PDB file of C-alpha atoms in Angstrom:
ATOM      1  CA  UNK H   4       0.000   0.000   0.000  1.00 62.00           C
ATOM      2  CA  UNK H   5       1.785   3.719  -0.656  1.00 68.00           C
ATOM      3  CA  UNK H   6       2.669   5.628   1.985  1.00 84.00           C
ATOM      4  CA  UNK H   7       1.008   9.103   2.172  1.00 92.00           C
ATOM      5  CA  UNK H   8       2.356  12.054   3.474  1.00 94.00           C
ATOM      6  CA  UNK H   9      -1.353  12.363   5.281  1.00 95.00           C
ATOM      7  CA  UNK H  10      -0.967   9.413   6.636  1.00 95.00           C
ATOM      8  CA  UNK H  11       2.573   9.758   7.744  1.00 95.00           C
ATOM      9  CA  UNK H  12       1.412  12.790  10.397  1.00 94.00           C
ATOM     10  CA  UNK H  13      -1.599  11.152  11.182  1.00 94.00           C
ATOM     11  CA  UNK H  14       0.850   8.174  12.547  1.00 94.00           C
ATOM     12  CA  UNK H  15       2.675  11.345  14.303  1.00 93.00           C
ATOM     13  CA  UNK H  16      -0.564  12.118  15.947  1.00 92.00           C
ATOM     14  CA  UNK H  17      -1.691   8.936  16.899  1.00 92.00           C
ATOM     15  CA  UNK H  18       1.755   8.820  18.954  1.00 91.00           C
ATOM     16  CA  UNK H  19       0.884  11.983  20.819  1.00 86.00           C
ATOM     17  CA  UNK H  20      -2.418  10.709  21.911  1.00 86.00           C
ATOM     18  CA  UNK H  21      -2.742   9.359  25.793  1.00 82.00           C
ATOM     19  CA  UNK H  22      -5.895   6.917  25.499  1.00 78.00           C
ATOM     20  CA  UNK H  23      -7.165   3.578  26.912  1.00 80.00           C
ATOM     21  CA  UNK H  24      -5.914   0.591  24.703  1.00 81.00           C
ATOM     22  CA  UNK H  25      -9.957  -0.392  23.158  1.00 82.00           C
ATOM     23  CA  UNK H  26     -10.002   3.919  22.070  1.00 85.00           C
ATOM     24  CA  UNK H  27      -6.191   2.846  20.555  1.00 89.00           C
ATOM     25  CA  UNK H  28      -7.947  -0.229  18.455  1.00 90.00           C
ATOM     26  CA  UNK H  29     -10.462   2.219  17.079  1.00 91.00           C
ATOM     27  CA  UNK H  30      -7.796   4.710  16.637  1.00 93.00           C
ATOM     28  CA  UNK H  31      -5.680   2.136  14.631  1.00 93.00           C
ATOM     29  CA  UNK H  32      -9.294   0.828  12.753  1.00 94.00           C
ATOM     30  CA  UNK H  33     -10.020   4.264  11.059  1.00 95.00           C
ATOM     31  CA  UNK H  34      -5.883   4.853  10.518  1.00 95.00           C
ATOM     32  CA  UNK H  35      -6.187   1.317   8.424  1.00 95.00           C
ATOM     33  CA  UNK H  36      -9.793   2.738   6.672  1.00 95.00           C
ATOM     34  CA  UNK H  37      -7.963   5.818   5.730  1.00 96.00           C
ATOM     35  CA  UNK H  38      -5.042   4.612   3.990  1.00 95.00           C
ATOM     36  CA  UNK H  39      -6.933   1.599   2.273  1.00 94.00           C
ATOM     37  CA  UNK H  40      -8.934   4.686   0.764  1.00 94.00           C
ATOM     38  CA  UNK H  41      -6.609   6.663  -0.266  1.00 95.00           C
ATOM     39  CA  UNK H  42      -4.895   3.547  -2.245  1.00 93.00           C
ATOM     40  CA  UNK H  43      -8.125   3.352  -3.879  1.00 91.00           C
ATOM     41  CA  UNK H  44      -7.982   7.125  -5.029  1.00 91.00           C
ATOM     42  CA  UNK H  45     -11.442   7.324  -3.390  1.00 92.00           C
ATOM     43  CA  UNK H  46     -10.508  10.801  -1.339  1.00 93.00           C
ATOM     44  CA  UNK H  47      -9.556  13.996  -3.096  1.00 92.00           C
ATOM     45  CA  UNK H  48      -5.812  14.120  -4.047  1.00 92.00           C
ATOM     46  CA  UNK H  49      -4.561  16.679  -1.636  1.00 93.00           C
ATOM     47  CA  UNK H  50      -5.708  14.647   1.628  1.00 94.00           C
ATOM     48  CA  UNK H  51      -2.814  12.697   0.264  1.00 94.00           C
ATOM     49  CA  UNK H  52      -0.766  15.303   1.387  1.00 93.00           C
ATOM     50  CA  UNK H  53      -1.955  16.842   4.421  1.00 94.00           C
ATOM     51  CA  UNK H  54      -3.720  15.544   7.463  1.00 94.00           C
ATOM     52  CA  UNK H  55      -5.666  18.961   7.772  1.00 92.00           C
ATOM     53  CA  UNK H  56      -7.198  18.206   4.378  1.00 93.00           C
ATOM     54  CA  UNK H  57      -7.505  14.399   4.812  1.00 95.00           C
ATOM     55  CA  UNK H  58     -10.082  15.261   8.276  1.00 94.00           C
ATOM     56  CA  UNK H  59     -12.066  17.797   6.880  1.00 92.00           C
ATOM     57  CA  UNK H  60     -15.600  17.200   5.844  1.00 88.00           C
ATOM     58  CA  UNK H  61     -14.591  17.037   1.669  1.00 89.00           C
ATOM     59  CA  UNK H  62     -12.576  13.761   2.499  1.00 92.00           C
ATOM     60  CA  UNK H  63     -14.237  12.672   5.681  1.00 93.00           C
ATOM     61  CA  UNK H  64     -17.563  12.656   3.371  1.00 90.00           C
ATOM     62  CA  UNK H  65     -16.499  10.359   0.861  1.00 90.00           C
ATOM     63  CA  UNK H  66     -14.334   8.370   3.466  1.00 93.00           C
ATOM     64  CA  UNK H  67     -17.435   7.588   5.590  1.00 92.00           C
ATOM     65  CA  UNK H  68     -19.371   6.297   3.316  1.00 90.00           C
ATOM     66  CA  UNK H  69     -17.349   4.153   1.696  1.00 92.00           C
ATOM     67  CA  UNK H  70     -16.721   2.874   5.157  1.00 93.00           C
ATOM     68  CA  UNK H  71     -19.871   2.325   6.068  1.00 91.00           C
ATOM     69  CA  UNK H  72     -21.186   0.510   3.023  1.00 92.00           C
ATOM     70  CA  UNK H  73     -18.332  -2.484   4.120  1.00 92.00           C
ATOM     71  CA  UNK H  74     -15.762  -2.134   1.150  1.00 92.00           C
ATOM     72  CA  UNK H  75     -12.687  -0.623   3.370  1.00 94.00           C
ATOM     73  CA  UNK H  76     -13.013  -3.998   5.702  1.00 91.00           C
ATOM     74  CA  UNK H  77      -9.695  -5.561   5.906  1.00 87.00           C
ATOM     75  CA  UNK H  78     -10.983  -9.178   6.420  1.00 86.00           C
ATOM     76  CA  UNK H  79     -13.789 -10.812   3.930  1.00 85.00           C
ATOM     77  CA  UNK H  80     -16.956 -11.945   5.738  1.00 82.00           C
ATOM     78  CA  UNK H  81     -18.061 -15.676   4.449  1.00 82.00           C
ATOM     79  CA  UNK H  82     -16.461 -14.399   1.269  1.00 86.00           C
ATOM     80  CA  UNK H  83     -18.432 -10.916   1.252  1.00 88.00           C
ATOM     81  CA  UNK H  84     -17.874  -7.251   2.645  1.00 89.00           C
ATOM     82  CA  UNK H  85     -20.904  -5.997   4.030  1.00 91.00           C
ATOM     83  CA  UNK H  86     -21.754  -3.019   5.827  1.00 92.00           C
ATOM     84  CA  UNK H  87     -20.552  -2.028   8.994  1.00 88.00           C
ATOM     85  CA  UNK H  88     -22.884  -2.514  11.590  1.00 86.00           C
ATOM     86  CA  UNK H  89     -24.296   1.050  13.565  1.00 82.00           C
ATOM     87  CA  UNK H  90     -22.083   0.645  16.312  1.00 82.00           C
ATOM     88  CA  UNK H  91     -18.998   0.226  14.415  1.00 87.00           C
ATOM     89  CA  UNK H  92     -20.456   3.267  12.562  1.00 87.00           C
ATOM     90  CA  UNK H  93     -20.697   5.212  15.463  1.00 85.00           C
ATOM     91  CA  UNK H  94     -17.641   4.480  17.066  1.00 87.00           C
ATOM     92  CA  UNK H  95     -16.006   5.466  13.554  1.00 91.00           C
ATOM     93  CA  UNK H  96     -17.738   8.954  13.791  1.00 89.00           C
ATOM     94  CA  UNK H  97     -16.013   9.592  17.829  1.00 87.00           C
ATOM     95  CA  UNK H  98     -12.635   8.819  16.541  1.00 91.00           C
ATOM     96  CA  UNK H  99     -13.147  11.406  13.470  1.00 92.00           C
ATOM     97  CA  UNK H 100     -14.195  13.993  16.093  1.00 88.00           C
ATOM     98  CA  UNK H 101     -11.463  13.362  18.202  1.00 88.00           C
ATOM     99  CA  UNK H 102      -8.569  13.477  15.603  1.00 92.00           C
ATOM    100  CA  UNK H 103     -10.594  16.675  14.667  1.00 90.00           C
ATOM    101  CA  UNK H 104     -10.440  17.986  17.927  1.00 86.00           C
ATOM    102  CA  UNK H 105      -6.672  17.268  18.457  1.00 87.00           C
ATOM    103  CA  UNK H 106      -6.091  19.607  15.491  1.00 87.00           C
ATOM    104  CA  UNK H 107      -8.437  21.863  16.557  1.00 83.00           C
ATOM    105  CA  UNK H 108     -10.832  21.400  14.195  1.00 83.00           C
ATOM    106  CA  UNK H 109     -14.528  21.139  14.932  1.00 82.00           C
ATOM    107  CA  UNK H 110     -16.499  18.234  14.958  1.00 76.00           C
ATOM    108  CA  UNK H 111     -18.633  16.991  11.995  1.00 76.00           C
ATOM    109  CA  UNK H 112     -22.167  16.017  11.465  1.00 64.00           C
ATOM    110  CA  UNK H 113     -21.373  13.056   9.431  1.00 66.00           C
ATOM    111  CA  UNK H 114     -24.891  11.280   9.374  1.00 57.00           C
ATOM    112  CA  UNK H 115     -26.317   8.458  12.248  1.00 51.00           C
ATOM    113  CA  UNK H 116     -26.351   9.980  15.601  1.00 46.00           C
ATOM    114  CA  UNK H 117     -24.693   8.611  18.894  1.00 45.00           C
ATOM    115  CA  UNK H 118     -26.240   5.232  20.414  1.00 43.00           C
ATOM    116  CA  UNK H 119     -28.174   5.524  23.446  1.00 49.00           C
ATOM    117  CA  UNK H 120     -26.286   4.814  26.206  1.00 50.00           C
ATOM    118  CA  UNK H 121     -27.359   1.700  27.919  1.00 57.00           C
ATOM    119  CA  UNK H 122     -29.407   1.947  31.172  1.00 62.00           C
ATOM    120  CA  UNK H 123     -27.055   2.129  34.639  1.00 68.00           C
ATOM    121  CA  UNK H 124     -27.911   1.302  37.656  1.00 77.00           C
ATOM    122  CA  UNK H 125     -29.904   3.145  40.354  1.00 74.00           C
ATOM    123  CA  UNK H 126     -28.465   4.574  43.041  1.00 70.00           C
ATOM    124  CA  UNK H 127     -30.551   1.969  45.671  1.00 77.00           C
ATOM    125  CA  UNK H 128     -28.711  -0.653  43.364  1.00 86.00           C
ATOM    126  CA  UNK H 129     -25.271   1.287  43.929  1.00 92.00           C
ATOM    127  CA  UNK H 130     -25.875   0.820  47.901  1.00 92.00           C
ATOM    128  CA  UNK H 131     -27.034  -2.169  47.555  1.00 93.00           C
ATOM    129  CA  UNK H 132     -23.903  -3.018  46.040  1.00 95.00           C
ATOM    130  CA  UNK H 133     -21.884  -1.837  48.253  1.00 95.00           C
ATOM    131  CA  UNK H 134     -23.586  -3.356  51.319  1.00 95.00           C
ATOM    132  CA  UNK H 135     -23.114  -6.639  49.232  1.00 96.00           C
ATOM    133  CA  UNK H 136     -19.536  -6.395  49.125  1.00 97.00           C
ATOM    134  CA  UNK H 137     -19.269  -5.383  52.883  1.00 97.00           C
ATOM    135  CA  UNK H 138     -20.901  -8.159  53.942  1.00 96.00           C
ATOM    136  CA  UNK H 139     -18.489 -10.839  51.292  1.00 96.00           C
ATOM    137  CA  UNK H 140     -15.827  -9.175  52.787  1.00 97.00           C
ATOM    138  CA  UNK H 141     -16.993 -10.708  56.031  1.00 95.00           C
ATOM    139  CA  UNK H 142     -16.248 -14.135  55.083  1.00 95.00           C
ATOM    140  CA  UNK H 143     -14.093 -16.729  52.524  1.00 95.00           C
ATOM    141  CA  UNK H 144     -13.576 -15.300  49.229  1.00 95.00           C
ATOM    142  CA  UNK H 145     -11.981 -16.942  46.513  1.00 94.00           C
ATOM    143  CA  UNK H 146      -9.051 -15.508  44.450  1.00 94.00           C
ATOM    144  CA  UNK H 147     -11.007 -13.898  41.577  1.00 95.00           C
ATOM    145  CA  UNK H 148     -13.426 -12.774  43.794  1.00 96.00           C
ATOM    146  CA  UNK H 149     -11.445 -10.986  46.223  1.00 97.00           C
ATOM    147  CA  UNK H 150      -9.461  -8.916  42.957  1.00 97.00           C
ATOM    148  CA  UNK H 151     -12.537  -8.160  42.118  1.00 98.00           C
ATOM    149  CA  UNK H 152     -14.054  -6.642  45.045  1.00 98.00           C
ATOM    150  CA  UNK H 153     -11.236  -4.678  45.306  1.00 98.00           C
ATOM    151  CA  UNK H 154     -11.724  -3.140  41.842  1.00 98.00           C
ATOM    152  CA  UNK H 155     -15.406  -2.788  42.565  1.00 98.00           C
ATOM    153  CA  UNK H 156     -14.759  -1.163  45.754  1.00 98.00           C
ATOM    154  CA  UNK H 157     -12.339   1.539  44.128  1.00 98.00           C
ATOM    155  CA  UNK H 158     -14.985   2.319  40.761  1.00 97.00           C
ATOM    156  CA  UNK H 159     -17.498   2.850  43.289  1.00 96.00           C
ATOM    157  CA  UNK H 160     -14.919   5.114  45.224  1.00 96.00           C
ATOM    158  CA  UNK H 161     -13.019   7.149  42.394  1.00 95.00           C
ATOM    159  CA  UNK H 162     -15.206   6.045  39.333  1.00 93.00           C
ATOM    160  CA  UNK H 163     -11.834   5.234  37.168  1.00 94.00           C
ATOM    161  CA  UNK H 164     -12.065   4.258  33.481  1.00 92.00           C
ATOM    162  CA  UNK H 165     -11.206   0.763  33.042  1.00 91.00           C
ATOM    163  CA  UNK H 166      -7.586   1.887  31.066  1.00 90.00           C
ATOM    164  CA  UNK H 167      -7.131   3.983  34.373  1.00 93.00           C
ATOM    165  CA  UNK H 168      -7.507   1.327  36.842  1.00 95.00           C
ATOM    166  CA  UNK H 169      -5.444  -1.314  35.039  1.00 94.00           C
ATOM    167  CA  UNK H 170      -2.101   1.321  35.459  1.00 94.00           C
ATOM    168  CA  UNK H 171      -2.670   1.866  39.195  1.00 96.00           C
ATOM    169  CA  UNK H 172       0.458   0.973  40.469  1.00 96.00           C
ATOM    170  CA  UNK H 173       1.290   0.422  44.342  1.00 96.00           C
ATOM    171  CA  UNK H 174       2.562   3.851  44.870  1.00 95.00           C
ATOM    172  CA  UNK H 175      -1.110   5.369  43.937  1.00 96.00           C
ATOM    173  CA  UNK H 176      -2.239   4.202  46.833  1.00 96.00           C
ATOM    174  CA  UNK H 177      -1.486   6.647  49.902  1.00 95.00           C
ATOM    175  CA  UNK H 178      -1.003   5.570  53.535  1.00 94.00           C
ATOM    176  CA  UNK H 179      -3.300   2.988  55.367  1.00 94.00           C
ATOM    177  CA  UNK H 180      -5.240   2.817  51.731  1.00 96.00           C
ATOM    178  CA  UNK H 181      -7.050   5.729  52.728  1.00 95.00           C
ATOM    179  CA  UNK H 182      -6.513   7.423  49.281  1.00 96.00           C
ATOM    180  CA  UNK H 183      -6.288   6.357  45.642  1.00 96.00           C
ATOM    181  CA  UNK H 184      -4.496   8.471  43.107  1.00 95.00           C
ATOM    182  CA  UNK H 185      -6.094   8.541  39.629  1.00 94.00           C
ATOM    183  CA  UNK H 186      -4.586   9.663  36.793  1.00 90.00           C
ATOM    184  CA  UNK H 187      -6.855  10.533  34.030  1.00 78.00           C
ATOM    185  CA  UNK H 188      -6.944   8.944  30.406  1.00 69.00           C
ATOM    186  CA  UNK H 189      -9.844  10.535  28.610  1.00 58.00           C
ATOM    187  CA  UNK H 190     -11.091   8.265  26.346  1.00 51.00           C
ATOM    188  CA  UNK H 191     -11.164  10.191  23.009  1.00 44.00           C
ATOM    189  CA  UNK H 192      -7.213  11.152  24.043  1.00 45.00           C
ATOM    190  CA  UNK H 193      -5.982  14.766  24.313  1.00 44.00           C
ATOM    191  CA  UNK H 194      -4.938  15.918  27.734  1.00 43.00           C
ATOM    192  CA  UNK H 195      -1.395  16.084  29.010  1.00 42.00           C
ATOM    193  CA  UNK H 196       0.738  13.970  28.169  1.00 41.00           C
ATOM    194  CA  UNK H 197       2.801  13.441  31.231  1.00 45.00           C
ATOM    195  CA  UNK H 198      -1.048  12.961  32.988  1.00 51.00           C
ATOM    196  CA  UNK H 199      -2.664  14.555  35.354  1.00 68.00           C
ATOM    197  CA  UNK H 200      -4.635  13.058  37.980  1.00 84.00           C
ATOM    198  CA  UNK H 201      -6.306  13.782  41.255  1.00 90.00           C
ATOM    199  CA  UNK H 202      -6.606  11.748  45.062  1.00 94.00           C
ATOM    200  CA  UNK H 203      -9.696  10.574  46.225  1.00 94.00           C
ATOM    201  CA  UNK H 204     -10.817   8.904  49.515  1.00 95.00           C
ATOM    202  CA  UNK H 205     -11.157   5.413  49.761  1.00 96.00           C
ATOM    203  CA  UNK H 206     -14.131   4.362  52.374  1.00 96.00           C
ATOM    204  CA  UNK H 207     -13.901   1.579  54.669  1.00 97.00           C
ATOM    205  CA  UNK H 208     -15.360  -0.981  52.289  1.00 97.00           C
ATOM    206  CA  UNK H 209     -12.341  -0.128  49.725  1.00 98.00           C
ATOM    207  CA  UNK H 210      -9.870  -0.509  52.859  1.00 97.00           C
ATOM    208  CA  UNK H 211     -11.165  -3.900  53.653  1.00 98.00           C
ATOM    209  CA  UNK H 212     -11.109  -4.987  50.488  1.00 98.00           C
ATOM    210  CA  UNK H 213      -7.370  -3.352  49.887  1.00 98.00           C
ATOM    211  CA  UNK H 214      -6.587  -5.295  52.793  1.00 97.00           C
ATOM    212  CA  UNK H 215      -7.598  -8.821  51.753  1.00 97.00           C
ATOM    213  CA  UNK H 216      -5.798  -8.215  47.882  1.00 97.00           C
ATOM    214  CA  UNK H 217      -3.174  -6.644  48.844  1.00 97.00           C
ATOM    215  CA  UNK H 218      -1.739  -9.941  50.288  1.00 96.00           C
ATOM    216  CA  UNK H 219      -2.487 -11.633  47.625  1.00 95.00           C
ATOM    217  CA  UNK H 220      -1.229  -9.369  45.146  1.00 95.00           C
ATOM    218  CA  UNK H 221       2.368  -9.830  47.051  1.00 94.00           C
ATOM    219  CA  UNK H 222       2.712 -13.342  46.505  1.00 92.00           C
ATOM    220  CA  UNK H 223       1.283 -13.981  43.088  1.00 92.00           C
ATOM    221  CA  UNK H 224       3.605 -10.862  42.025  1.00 89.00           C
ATOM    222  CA  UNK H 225       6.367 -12.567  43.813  1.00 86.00           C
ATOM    223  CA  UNK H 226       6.113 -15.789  41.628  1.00 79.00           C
ATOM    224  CA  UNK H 227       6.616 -13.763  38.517  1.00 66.00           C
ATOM    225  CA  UNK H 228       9.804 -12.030  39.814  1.00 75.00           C
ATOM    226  CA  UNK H 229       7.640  -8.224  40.671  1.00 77.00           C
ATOM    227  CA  UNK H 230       5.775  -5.715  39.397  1.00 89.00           C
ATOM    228  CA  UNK H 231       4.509  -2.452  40.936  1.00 93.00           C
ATOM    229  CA  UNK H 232       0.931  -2.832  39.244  1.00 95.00           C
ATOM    230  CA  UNK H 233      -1.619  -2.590  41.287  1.00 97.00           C
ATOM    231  CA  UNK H 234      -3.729  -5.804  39.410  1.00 96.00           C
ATOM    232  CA  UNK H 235      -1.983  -8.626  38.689  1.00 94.00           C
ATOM    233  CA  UNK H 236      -3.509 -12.053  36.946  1.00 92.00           C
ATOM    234  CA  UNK H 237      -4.456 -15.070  38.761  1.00 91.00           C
ATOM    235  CA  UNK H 238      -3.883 -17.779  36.546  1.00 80.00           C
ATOM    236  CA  UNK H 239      -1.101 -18.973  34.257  1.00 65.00           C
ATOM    237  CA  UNK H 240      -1.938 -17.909  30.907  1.00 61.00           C
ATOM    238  CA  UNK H 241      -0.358 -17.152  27.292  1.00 47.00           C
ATOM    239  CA  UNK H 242       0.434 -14.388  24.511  1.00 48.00           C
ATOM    240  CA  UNK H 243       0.964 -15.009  20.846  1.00 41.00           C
ATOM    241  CA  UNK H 244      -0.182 -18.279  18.499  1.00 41.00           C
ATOM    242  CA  UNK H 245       0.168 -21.475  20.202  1.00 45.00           C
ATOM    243  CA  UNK H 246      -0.474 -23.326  16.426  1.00 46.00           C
ATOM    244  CA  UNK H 247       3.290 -21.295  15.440  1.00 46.00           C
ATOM    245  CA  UNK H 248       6.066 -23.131  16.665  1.00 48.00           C
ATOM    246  CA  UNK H 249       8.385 -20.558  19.019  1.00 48.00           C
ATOM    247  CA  UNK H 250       5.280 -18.314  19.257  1.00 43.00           C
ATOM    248  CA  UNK H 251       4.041 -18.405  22.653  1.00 44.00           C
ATOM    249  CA  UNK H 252       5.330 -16.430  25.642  1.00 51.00           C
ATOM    250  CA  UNK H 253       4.174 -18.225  28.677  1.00 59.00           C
ATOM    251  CA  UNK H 254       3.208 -16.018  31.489  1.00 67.00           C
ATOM    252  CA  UNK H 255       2.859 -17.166  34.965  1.00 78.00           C
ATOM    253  CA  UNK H 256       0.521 -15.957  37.458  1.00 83.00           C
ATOM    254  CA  UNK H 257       1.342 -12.152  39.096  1.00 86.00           C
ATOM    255  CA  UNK H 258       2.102 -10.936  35.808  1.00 90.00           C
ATOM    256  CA  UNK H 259       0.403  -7.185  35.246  1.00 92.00           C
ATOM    257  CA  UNK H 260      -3.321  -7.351  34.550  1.00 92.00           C
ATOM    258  CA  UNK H 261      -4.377  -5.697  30.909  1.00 90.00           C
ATOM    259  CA  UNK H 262      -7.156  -4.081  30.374  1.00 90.00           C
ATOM    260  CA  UNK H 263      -8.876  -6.693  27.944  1.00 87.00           C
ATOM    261  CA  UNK H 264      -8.313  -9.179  31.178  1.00 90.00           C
ATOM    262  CA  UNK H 265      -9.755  -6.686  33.275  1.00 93.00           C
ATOM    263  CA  UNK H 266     -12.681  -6.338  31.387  1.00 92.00           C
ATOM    264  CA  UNK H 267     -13.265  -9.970  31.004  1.00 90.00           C
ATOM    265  CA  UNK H 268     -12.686 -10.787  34.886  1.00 93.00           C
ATOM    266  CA  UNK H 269     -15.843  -8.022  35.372  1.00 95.00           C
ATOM    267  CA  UNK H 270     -17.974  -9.679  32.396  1.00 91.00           C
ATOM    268  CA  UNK H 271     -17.519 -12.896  34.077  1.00 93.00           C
ATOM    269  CA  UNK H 272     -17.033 -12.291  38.372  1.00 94.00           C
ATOM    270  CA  UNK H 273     -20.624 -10.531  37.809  1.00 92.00           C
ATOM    271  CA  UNK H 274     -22.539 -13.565  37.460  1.00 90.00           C
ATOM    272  CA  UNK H 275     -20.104 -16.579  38.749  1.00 92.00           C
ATOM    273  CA  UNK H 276     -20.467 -14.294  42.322  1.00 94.00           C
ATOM    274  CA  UNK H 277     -23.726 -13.580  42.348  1.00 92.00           C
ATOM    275  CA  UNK H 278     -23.717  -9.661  41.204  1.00 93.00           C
ATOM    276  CA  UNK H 279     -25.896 -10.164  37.691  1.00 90.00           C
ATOM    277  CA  UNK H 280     -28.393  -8.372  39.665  1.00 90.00           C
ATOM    278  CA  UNK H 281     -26.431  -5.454  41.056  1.00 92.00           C
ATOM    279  CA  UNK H 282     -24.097  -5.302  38.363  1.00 93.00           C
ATOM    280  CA  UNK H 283     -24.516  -3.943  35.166  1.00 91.00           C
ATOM    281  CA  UNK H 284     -23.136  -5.681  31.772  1.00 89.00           C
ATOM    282  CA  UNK H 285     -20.345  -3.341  31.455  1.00 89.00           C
ATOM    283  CA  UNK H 286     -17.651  -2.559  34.183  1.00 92.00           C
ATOM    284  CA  UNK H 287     -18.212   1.310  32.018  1.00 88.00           C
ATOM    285  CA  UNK H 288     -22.072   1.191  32.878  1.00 89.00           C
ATOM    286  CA  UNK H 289     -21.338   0.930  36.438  1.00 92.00           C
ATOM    287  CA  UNK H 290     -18.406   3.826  36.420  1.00 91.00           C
ATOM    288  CA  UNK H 291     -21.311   6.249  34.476  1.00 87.00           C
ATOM    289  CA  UNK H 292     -23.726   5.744  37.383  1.00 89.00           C
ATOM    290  CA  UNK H 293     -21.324   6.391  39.993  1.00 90.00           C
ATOM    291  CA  UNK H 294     -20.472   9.625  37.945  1.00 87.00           C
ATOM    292  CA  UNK H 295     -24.364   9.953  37.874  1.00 83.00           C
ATOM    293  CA  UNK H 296     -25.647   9.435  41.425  1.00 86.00           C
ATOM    294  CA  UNK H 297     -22.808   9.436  44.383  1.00 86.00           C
ATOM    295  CA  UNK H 298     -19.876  11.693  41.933  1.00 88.00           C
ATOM    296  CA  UNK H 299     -16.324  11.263  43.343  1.00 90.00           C
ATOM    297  CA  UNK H 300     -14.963  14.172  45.096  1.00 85.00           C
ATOM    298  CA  UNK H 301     -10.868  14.926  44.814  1.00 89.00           C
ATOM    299  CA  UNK H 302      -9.039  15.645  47.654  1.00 87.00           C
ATOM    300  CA  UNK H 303      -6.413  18.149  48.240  1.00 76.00           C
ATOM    301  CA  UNK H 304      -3.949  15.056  50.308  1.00 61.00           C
ATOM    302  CA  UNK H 305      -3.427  11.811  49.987  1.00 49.00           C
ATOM    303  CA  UNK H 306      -4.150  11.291  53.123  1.00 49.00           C
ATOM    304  CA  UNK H 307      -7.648  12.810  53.821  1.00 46.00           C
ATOM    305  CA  UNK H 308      -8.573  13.244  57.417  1.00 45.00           C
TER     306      UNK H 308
END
């Protein structure tokens, strides 16, 4: 495929922009849809040259459609390229808006309209919640469920973004666990680069629950020689192709949790600890009703009185 001088910048920006690794994916998504339609001479000629005229709306036009009606897919679909589906559509149109926004630019109205969000849960449900984990606290928890209390505990607390919480190292946590520094990853990017973040009080349930991980945490970490991440996995597991020969990296338990396994853990702790009814779907559903109904408030220490 040729290489564009466009695309070379938009490479440049991509780089410069601090987001969660699923906004990175749809980041790298578009990047590929781009490209594949400029090799197809589908775009005017000078978004070739220049990001500025490859995002604005004479390029972005043609680009989305094209997208949209299936034929920039990299990977055939029982033999076919059909349309993307509304949701890919829509997550398409954020990332647009977002490389827009990171040149300044303003964003488009490039046809569809943002998904409802899914339903969260009430607040009654969000102390209900936390009165469940209080009292599971109280007795014999098994490994997964006691990492995932913890987490629980500190979204309910600090309402961090799933990319947030899985870089929470050891030092983010002040004195006692009475605090938990966050440090911000907005998920359409932008922001400082070297992060900024804020402290916010952790309440008794999040100490308790701090208490029985923390442990843990220690000596799975320990088996894998140490890391200062705050989440660690449970279980022996694998990257890379285990049908290539030389291809898989075998990693033991302790070894720093990513956000794809953080994500999972939540999808599936909900219903094998009996939280389906307290918890919604998505570990982002619960953060937006904590943002909703009890809003964390920084602190100006990390160790709040």
């Amino acid at each position: 495929m040729p290489e564009y001088p466009s695309i070379t910048a938009l490479d440049r920006l991509l780089d410069d922009l601090v987001v969660g690794e699923a906004r990175r994916r749809q980041l790298g998504m578009v990047r590929s849809e781009l490209a594949r339609a400029l090799a197809r001479g589908a775009l005017p000629v000078p978004a070739r040259r220049s990001l500025r005229r490859l995002l604005e709306e004479e390029a972005l036009g043609p680009y989305v459609r094209l997208a949209e009606s299936g034929a920039l897919r990299a990977r055939l679909v029982d033999g076919q390229r059909p349309p993307t589906s509304e949701a890919t559509n829509e997550v398409r149109r954020q990332v647009l808006d977002a490389l827009r926004e990171a040149l300044g630019l303003p964003a488009l109205e490039l046809g569809g309209g943002a998904l409802p969000l899914q339903p969260t849960p009430a607040f009654g449900d969000l102390a209900a919640l936390r009165r469940q984990l209080d009292q599971d606290l109280a007795g014999h928890m098994p490994l997964g469920q006691t990492r995932l209390t913890a987490v629980l505990a500190l979204v309910l607390d600090a309402a961090p973004r799933s990319g947030e919480l899985v870089e929470l190292r050891l030092d983010d946590l002040a004195p006692g666990n009475t605090a938990v520094y966050v440090e911000r990853r907005p998920q359409r990017g932008g922001g400082d680069p070297e992060g900024e973040g804020e402290w916010f009080e952790l309440s008794p349930v999040s100490r308790a629950a701090l208490g029985r991980w923390l442990p843990v945490r220690a000596e799975l970490a320990q088996r894998a020689h140490g890391t200062s991440r705050l989440w660690v996995s449970l279980w022996h597991n694998h990257d890379g192709d285990p049908g290539r020969e030389g291809a898989v990296l075998n990693r033991p338990p302790g070894m720093p949790l990513e956000e794809n396994g953080l994500i999972t853990s939540y999808r599936r702790g909900r219903t094998r600890y009996g939280l389906a009814g307290l918890l919604p779907p998505k570990l982002e559903q619960l953060r937006r009703a904590v943002i909703a109904e009890t809003p964390p408030v920084a602190v100006d220490t990390a160790e709040p009185a």
